[in-house]
CSV table of C-alpha atoms in Angstrom, one decimal:
chain,number,residue,atom,x,y,z
W,119,MET,CA,96.2,134.0,64.9
W,120,SER,CA,95.5,137.6,64.5
W,121,SER,CA,97.7,140.7,65.5
W,122,VAL,CA,96.2,144.2,66.6
W,123,VAL,CA,98.9,146.1,65.1
W,124,ALA,CA,97.4,149.6,66.0
W,125,VAL,CA,94.9,151.1,68.9
W,126,GLU,CA,93.7,154.7,68.8
W,127,PRO,CA,91.1,156.0,71.2
W,128,VAL,CA,89.7,159.6,70.5
W,129,LEU,CA,87.5,161.8,73.2
W,130,PRO,CA,85.5,164.6,72.6
W,131,GLU,CA,87.0,168.3,72.7
W,132,ASN,CA,84.3,169.0,75.7
W,133,ALA,CA,86.3,168.0,78.6
W,134,TYR,CA,85.2,168.7,82.3
W,135,ALA,CA,86.2,168.1,85.4
W,136,GLN,CA,84.1,165.9,87.6
W,137,GLU,CA,83.0,168.4,90.2
W,138,ALA,CA,81.7,170.8,87.3
W,139,ILE,CA,79.6,167.7,85.5
W,140,THR,CA,78.0,167.1,89.1
W,141,ALA,CA,77.3,170.8,89.6
W,142,VAL,CA,75.5,170.8,86.3
W,143,VAL,CA,74.1,167.2,86.3
W,144,GLY,CA,72.9,166.5,89.9
W,145,PRO,CA,69.7,169.3,89.4
W,146,LEU,CA,68.7,167.8,86.0
W,147,VAL,CA,69.0,163.9,87.6
W,148,ALA,CA,67.9,164.4,90.9
W,149,PRO,CA,66.1,167.7,91.7
W,150,ASP,CA,65.0,166.7,95.2
W,151,PRO,CA,67.6,168.1,97.5
W,152,ALA,CA,68.4,164.9,99.6
W,153,ARG,CA,68.6,163.0,96.6
W,154,THR,CA,71.0,165.4,95.2
W,155,THR,CA,73.3,165.3,98.1
W,156,LEU,CA,73.4,161.2,97.5
W,157,LEU,CA,74.1,162.0,94.0
W,158,ARG,CA,77.3,164.0,94.6
W,159,ARG,CA,78.7,161.7,96.9
W,160,LEU,CA,78.0,159.0,94.5
W,161,HIS,CA,79.7,161.0,91.7
W,162,ALA,CA,82.8,162.0,94.4
W,163,SER,CA,83.5,158.0,94.8
W,164,ALA,CA,83.3,156.9,91.3
W,165,GLY,CA,87.0,157.0,90.5
W,166,VAL,CA,86.4,159.7,87.9
W,167,ASP,CA,88.4,162.9,87.6
W,168,HIS,CA,87.8,164.0,84.1
W,169,ARG,CA,85.3,163.4,81.6
W,170,HIS,CA,84.7,164.2,77.9
W,171,LEU,CA,81.1,165.2,76.8
W,172,VAL,CA,79.7,165.2,73.1
W,173,LEU,CA,77.9,168.4,73.6
W,174,PRO,CA,78.9,171.3,75.9
W,175,LEU,CA,77.7,170.4,79.5
W,176,GLU,CA,75.0,173.6,79.3
W,177,GLU,CA,73.2,171.9,76.3
W,178,TYR,CA,72.3,168.5,78.4
W,179,ALA,CA,69.4,170.5,80.2
W,180,GLY,CA,67.3,170.5,76.7
W,181,LEU,CA,67.7,166.8,75.8
W,182,HIS,CA,64.4,165.2,76.5
W,183,SER,CA,63.6,162.7,73.8
W,184,LEU,CA,64.9,159.3,72.1
W,185,GLY,CA,64.6,161.1,68.8
W,186,ALA,CA,66.7,164.2,69.5
W,187,THR,CA,69.5,162.2,71.3
W,188,ASN,CA,69.5,159.5,68.5
W,189,GLU,CA,70.1,162.5,65.7
W,190,ILE,CA,72.8,163.6,67.7
W,191,PHE,CA,74.3,160.2,68.1
W,192,VAL,CA,74.1,159.5,64.3
W,193,ARG,CA,75.8,162.5,63.5
W,194,GLU,CA,78.5,163.2,66.2
W,195,GLY,CA,79.2,159.4,66.7
W,196,ALA,CA,79.9,158.6,62.8
W,197,LEU,CA,82.6,162.1,63.0
W,198,LEU,CA,84.4,160.6,66.2
W,199,ALA,CA,84.3,157.2,65.0
W,200,GLU,CA,86.1,158.7,61.7
W,201,ARG,CA,88.5,160.4,63.6
W,202,ALA,CA,89.6,157.1,65.7
W,203,CYS,CA,89.8,155.1,62.5
W,204,ARG,CA,91.9,157.6,60.3
W,205,ARG,CA,94.1,157.7,63.7
W,206,ALA,CA,94.4,153.7,63.9
W,207,LEU,CA,95.2,153.7,59.9
W,208,ALA,CA,98.0,156.0,60.0
W,209,GLY,CA,99.2,154.3,63.3
W,210,ALA,CA,99.1,151.0,61.5
W,211,GLY,CA,100.8,152.6,58.3
W,212,LEU,CA,97.4,151.4,55.8
W,213,GLU,CA,95.0,153.2,53.8
W,214,PRO,CA,91.3,152.9,53.9
W,215,GLY,CA,91.2,151.2,51.0
W,216,ASP,CA,93.5,148.4,52.5
W,217,VAL,CA,90.3,147.5,54.7
W,218,ASP,CA,88.6,144.5,54.2
W,219,HIS,CA,86.6,144.1,56.9
W,220,MET,CA,84.6,146.6,59.4
W,221,PHE,CA,83.2,145.6,62.8
W,222,VAL,CA,81.1,148.4,64.3
W,223,THR,CA,80.0,148.3,67.9
W,224,SER,CA,77.6,150.5,70.2
W,225,VAL,CA,75.2,150.4,72.6
W,226,THR,CA,74.1,154.4,73.3
W,227,GLY,CA,72.6,155.3,69.6
W,228,VAL,CA,70.9,153.1,67.0
W,229,ALA,CA,71.6,154.1,63.1
W,230,ALA,CA,70.0,152.6,59.7
W,231,PRO,CA,71.9,152.4,57.7
W,232,SER,CA,74.2,151.5,60.1
W,233,LEU,CA,77.3,153.1,61.5
W,234,ASP,CA,79.7,151.6,59.2
W,235,VAL,CA,77.6,152.3,56.0
W,236,LEU,CA,77.9,156.1,57.2
W,237,LEU,CA,81.6,155.7,57.6
W,238,ALA,CA,82.5,154.0,54.5
W,239,GLU,CA,82.4,156.9,52.1
W,240,PRO,CA,83.9,159.5,54.1
W,241,LEU,CA,86.7,157.3,55.1
W,242,GLY,CA,87.2,156.1,51.7
W,243,LEU,CA,86.7,151.9,52.2
W,244,ARG,CA,86.4,150.1,49.3
W,245,SER,CA,82.6,149.2,47.9
W,246,ASP,CA,83.3,145.7,48.6
W,247,VAL,CA,84.0,146.1,52.3
W,248,ARG,CA,82.4,143.6,54.5
W,249,ARG,CA,80.6,144.7,57.1
W,250,THR,CA,79.6,143.6,60.8
W,251,PRO,CA,77.3,145.9,62.6
W,252,SER,CA,76.7,145.3,66.5
W,253,PHE,CA,74.4,146.4,69.1
W,254,GLY,CA,73.7,145.2,72.6
W,255,LEU,CA,77.2,143.7,73.4
W,256,GLY,CA,77.4,147.2,75.8
W,257,CYS,CA,80.2,147.4,78.0
W,258,ALA,CA,81.5,143.9,76.8
W,259,GLY,CA,81.7,145.2,72.9
W,260,GLY,CA,85.3,146.1,72.8
W,261,ALA,CA,86.3,142.7,73.8
W,262,GLY,CA,83.4,141.0,72.3
W,263,GLY,CA,84.5,142.9,68.7
W,264,LEU,CA,88.2,142.0,68.9
W,265,ALA,CA,86.9,138.3,69.7
W,266,ARG,CA,84.5,138.2,66.7
W,267,VAL,CA,87.4,140.0,64.2
W,268,HIS,CA,89.9,136.9,65.5
W,269,ASP,CA,87.2,134.4,64.3
W,270,TYR,CA,86.9,136.4,60.9
W,271,LEU,CA,90.6,136.4,60.1
W,272,LEU,CA,90.8,132.8,61.3
W,273,GLY,CA,88.8,132.2,58.0
W,274,ARG,CA,90.7,135.3,55.7
W,275,PRO,CA,94.5,135.2,57.2
W,276,GLY,CA,95.6,137.8,54.5
W,277,ASP,CA,92.8,140.4,55.5
W,278,VAL,CA,92.8,143.4,57.4
W,279,SER,CA,90.1,144.2,60.2
W,280,LEU,CA,89.4,147.5,61.4
W,281,LEU,CA,87.5,147.6,64.8
W,282,VAL,CA,85.4,150.5,65.5
W,283,SER,CA,83.6,151.5,68.6
W,284,VAL,CA,81.6,154.7,69.3
W,285,GLU,CA,79.7,155.3,72.7
W,286,LEU,CA,77.8,158.8,73.6
W,287,CYS,CA,77.1,157.7,76.8
W,288,SER,CA,76.1,161.0,78.0
W,289,LEU,CA,72.9,161.3,75.6
W,290,THR,CA,71.1,158.6,78.0
W,291,LEU,CA,71.1,161.1,80.4
W,292,GLN,CA,67.7,160.5,82.1
W,293,HIS,CA,66.4,163.9,83.4
W,294,GLY,CA,64.2,163.5,87.1
W,295,ASP,CA,65.1,159.7,87.6
W,296,GLY,CA,66.6,159.9,90.6
W,297,SER,CA,66.7,156.2,91.0
W,298,MET,CA,70.3,154.6,92.3
W,299,ALA,CA,71.0,153.3,88.9
W,300,ASN,CA,70.6,156.7,87.1
W,301,MET,CA,72.7,158.5,89.4
W,302,VAL,CA,75.5,156.3,89.3
W,303,ALA,CA,75.5,156.2,85.8
W,304,SER,CA,75.3,159.9,85.5
W,305,GLY,CA,78.7,160.2,87.3
W,306,LEU,CA,80.5,157.0,85.6
W,307,PHE,CA,80.0,157.0,81.9
W,308,GLY,CA,81.9,159.2,79.6
W,309,ASP,CA,82.2,159.8,76.0
W,310,GLY,CA,84.2,158.5,73.4
W,311,ALA,CA,85.2,156.3,70.7
W,312,ALA,CA,88.3,153.8,69.6
W,313,ALA,CA,89.6,151.8,66.6
W,314,ALA,CA,91.8,149.0,66.4
W,315,VAL,CA,93.6,147.7,63.4
W,316,VAL,CA,93.5,143.7,63.1
W,317,VAL,CA,95.6,141.7,60.7
W,318,GLY,CA,95.4,138.1,59.7
W,319,ALA,CA,98.6,135.8,60.2
W,320,ARG,CA,99.3,135.5,56.4
W,321,HIS,CA,99.0,139.5,56.3
W,322,PRO,CA,102.7,141.4,55.6
W,323,LEU,CA,102.2,143.1,59.0
W,324,ALA,CA,101.8,140.1,61.3
W,325,ARG,CA,104.9,138.9,63.2
W,326,ALA,CA,105.2,135.4,64.2
W,327,ALA,CA,104.8,135.1,68.2
W,328,PRO,CA,107.0,133.8,70.1
W,329,ARG,CA,106.5,130.7,72.5
W,330,TYR,CA,105.1,131.1,75.8
W,331,GLY,CA,108.1,130.9,78.2
W,332,THR,CA,110.7,131.9,75.7
W,333,PRO,CA,110.1,135.5,74.9
W,334,ARG,CA,112.5,137.9,73.3
W,335,PRO,CA,114.5,140.3,75.8
W,336,ALA,CA,112.8,143.9,75.1
W,337,ALA,CA,115.2,146.0,72.7
W,338,GLY,CA,114.4,149.7,73.4
W,339,ARG,CA,111.1,151.2,73.4
W,340,ARG,CA,109.1,150.0,70.1
W,341,ARG,CA,105.7,150.0,69.0
W,342,ARG,CA,103.8,147.4,70.7
W,343,THR,CA,101.5,144.8,69.3
W,344,ALA,CA,99.4,142.2,70.5
W,345,THR,CA,98.7,138.7,68.9
W,346,MET,CA,95.5,137.5,69.7
W,347,ILE,CA,95.8,133.7,70.7
W,348,ASP,CA,92.4,132.5,71.9
W,349,THR,CA,89.0,133.7,73.2
W,350,ARG,CA,86.0,132.9,75.2
W,351,SER,CA,82.6,134.3,75.7
W,352,ARG,CA,80.7,133.3,78.9
W,353,LEU,CA,76.7,134.2,79.6
W,354,TYR,CA,75.8,133.9,83.4
W,355,PRO,CA,72.2,132.3,83.5
W,356,GLY,CA,69.4,134.1,85.4
W,357,THR,CA,71.1,137.8,85.0
W,358,THR,CA,69.2,139.3,81.9
W,359,ASP,CA,67.7,141.9,84.2
W,360,ALA,CA,70.9,142.8,86.1
W,361,LEU,CA,72.6,145.2,83.3
W,362,GLY,CA,71.4,146.6,80.0
W,363,TRP,CA,68.7,149.5,78.5
W,364,GLU,CA,65.1,150.1,79.3
W,365,VAL,CA,64.2,152.1,76.1
W,366,ARG,CA,61.6,154.9,77.1
W,367,ASP,CA,60.3,157.7,75.3
W,368,THR,CA,63.1,159.8,76.9
W,369,GLY,CA,65.7,157.7,75.6
W,370,PHE,CA,67.8,155.0,77.0
W,371,SER,CA,67.2,154.3,80.7
W,372,ILE,CA,69.8,152.3,82.2
W,373,VAL,CA,69.7,148.7,84.3
W,374,LEU,CA,72.3,148.8,86.5
W,375,SER,CA,72.4,145.7,89.3
W,376,ALA,CA,74.4,146.6,92.3
W,377,GLY,CA,75.5,142.7,92.4
W,378,LEU,CA,77.4,142.5,89.3
W,379,PRO,CA,80.9,142.7,91.4
W,380,ASP,CA,79.5,140.0,93.3
W,381,LEU,CA,78.9,138.0,90.3
W,382,LEU,CA,82.5,138.2,88.8
W,383,ARG,CA,83.7,137.2,92.4
W,384,ALA,CA,81.7,134.1,92.0
W,385,HIS,CA,82.6,133.2,88.3
W,386,LEU,CA,85.3,135.0,87.1
W,387,LEU,CA,88.4,133.2,88.0
W,388,ALA,CA,87.2,129.7,86.7
W,389,ASP,CA,86.4,131.5,83.3
W,390,VAL,CA,90.0,132.6,83.3
W,391,LYS,CA,91.2,129.6,84.4
W,392,GLY,CA,89.6,127.7,81.9
W,393,LEU,CA,90.9,129.8,79.1
W,394,LEU,CA,94.3,129.9,80.3
W,395,ALA,CA,94.7,126.0,80.9
W,396,GLU,CA,93.9,125.2,77.2
W,397,HIS,CA,97.2,127.0,76.6
W,398,ASP,CA,99.2,125.6,79.9
W,399,LEU,CA,99.2,128.9,81.7
W,400,THR,CA,97.8,129.8,84.9
W,401,PRO,CA,97.3,133.2,86.0
W,402,ALA,CA,100.5,133.7,88.2
W,403,GLU,CA,102.1,133.1,84.8
W,404,VAL,CA,100.5,136.1,83.1
W,405,PRO,CA,102.3,139.4,83.3
W,406,THR,CA,99.5,141.7,82.1
W,407,TRP,CA,96.1,142.1,82.7
W,408,VAL,CA,93.6,144.6,80.4
W,409,VAL,CA,90.5,145.0,82.7
W,410,HIS,CA,87.2,146.8,81.7
W,411,ALA,CA,87.0,150.3,83.3
W,412,GLY,CA,83.7,149.2,85.1
W,413,GLY,CA,83.8,151.5,87.8
W,414,PRO,CA,86.2,151.1,90.9
W,415,ARG,CA,83.8,148.1,92.4
W,416,VAL,CA,84.1,146.3,89.3
W,417,ILE,CA,87.9,146.8,88.6
W,418,ASP,CA,87.8,145.7,92.6
W,419,ALA,CA,85.7,142.7,91.8
W,420,VAL,CA,88.1,141.4,89.2
W,421,ARG,CA,91.5,142.2,90.9
W,422,ASP,CA,90.1,140.0,94.0
W,423,ALA,CA,88.9,137.4,91.8
W,424,LEU,CA,92.2,136.8,90.3
W,425,GLY,CA,94.1,137.6,93.2
W,426,LEU,CA,96.0,140.2,91.4
W,427,PRO,CA,98.5,143.0,92.7
W,428,GLU,CA,97.0,146.7,92.5
W,429,GLU,CA,99.7,147.5,89.9
W,430,ALA,CA,98.0,145.1,87.5
W,431,VAL,CA,95.0,147.2,87.2
W,432,ARG,CA,96.7,150.6,87.0
W,433,GLU,CA,96.0,151.5,83.5
W,434,SER,CA,92.2,150.4,84.3
W,435,ARG,CA,91.9,153.1,87.1
W,436,ALA,CA,94.1,155.7,85.1
W,437,SER,CA,91.5,155.5,81.9
W,438,LEU,CA,88.4,155.3,84.4
W,439,ALA,CA,90.0,158.7,86.0
W,440,CYS,CA,90.8,160.4,82.9
W,441,ALA,CA,87.3,159.7,80.9
W,442,GLY,CA,84.8,157.7,83.0
W,443,ASN,CA,83.8,154.2,81.8
W,444,LEU,CA,83.6,154.6,78.1
W,445,SER,CA,81.4,151.3,77.6
W,446,SER,CA,82.7,149.4,74.7
W,447,ALA,CA,85.4,151.6,73.7
W,448,SER,CA,86.5,151.6,77.6
W,449,VAL,CA,88.8,148.2,77.1
W,450,LEU,CA,90.2,149.7,73.7
W,451,ASP,CA,91.2,152.6,75.7
W,452,VAL,CA,92.7,150.7,78.1
W,453,LEU,CA,94.6,148.2,75.6
W,454,ALA,CA,96.0,151.3,74.0
W,455,ARG,CA,97.3,152.5,77.4
W,456,THR,CA,98.5,149.4,77.8
W,457,LEU,CA,100.5,148.7,74.6
W,458,ALA,CA,102.0,152.3,75.3
W,459,HIS,CA,103.2,151.6,78.6
W,460,SER,CA,104.0,148.0,79.4
W,461,ASP,CA,107.5,146.8,80.0
W,462,ALA,CA,106.6,143.0,79.6
W,463,PRO,CA,108.8,141.2,77.5
W,464,PRO,CA,108.0,140.5,74.0
W,465,GLY,CA,106.4,136.9,74.0
W,466,SER,CA,104.4,137.0,77.3
W,467,PRO,CA,101.1,136.4,77.8
W,468,ALA,CA,98.4,139.2,78.5
W,469,VAL,CA,94.4,138.5,79.2
W,470,LEU,CA,91.5,141.3,78.2
W,471,MET,CA,88.5,141.3,79.6
W,472,ALA,CA,85.1,143.2,79.5
W,473,PHE,CA,81.5,142.7,80.7
W,474,GLY,CA,78.3,143.3,79.2
W,475,PRO,CA,74.7,142.6,79.2
W,476,GLY,CA,73.8,138.9,79.4
W,477,VAL,CA,75.3,139.2,82.2
W,478,SER,CA,78.3,138.3,79.7
W,479,CYS,CA,82.0,137.8,80.0
W,480,GLU,CA,84.4,138.1,76.9
W,481,LEU,CA,88.0,137.1,77.3
W,482,VAL,CA,90.7,137.4,74.8
W,483,LEU,CA,94.3,135.7,75.4
W,484,LEU,CA,97.0,137.9,73.8
W,485,ASN,CA,100.7,137.5,73.4
W,486,LEU,CA,102.3,140.7,73.5
W,487,GLY,CA,104.9,141.9,70.6
W,488,ASP,CA,106.8,144.7,69.0
W,489,ARG,CA,106.8,146.0,65.5
């Protein structure tokens, strides 16, 4: 087992109401008046109230090439990720030199040297830190990153891992592309980063998890942690063209199938049941669900597939409303909100999930605790 002892999302300082973004972005994406009218309706129904952008809103009119946007991604993404890392390490009571392994995930820009290298010296990480850079997990990157960090710590149970996600989705804006996918994306995705500190079972910060069914009573409001018990990954055959990027000279153009919610309705319950059954649990026995804020229809699909009450996806809708879909950082933002607000007793199970290109599903079984 491994324990998440701190999770810290950070957002860029440029914050805008959804209506303000629509007013500026609409003519850039869909200059045809009929498409602009449709874009406004799509933005209004995205479940998003505000988003944070890495650049001032007026600067997006001048971005037209992959080279220009990727240069901004590398520069600003590293700065945003560094803020998240510092906050997470401070929340865990650790120093940068305590980190043994770093896993960095992103899908909105590329860098070589990779972002983990660009972060190492400014953060003050040791020169022998182990590194795992990841590109391509997409919105599943936060959940998949936790799962892979968990795998690493099973083999090195005394170590500290730092999971870092940074996504600058606004830089993928495609000018003059009035396709349904691009119009939806222009109203849904936001910019942000998140970092999580995870320790192995033998690290001093780790705490023995109570057995399921025998939770300790809560004793006031304490810093919550989450012990990772198990993980599952699933690829759905025949869906490689349903979600991802088409790389153009103008940048990353989104591929987004309208059938994704139906896919989750068809398969998610069996996947979740399979994970839980190995631990003598059923979905009805799980009080806490940490669901990637992929959009209103994705959240609805998860709720409906698992037969959850609306309350179970409250933090996902709150994350979406406040920041938009943060891609790989989204589920980490929802996890941070859940650990801050959950009243579930220590020792109770939780399931974290996110979905990305493949189409892929990443599941993590957690046990909530306190520090």
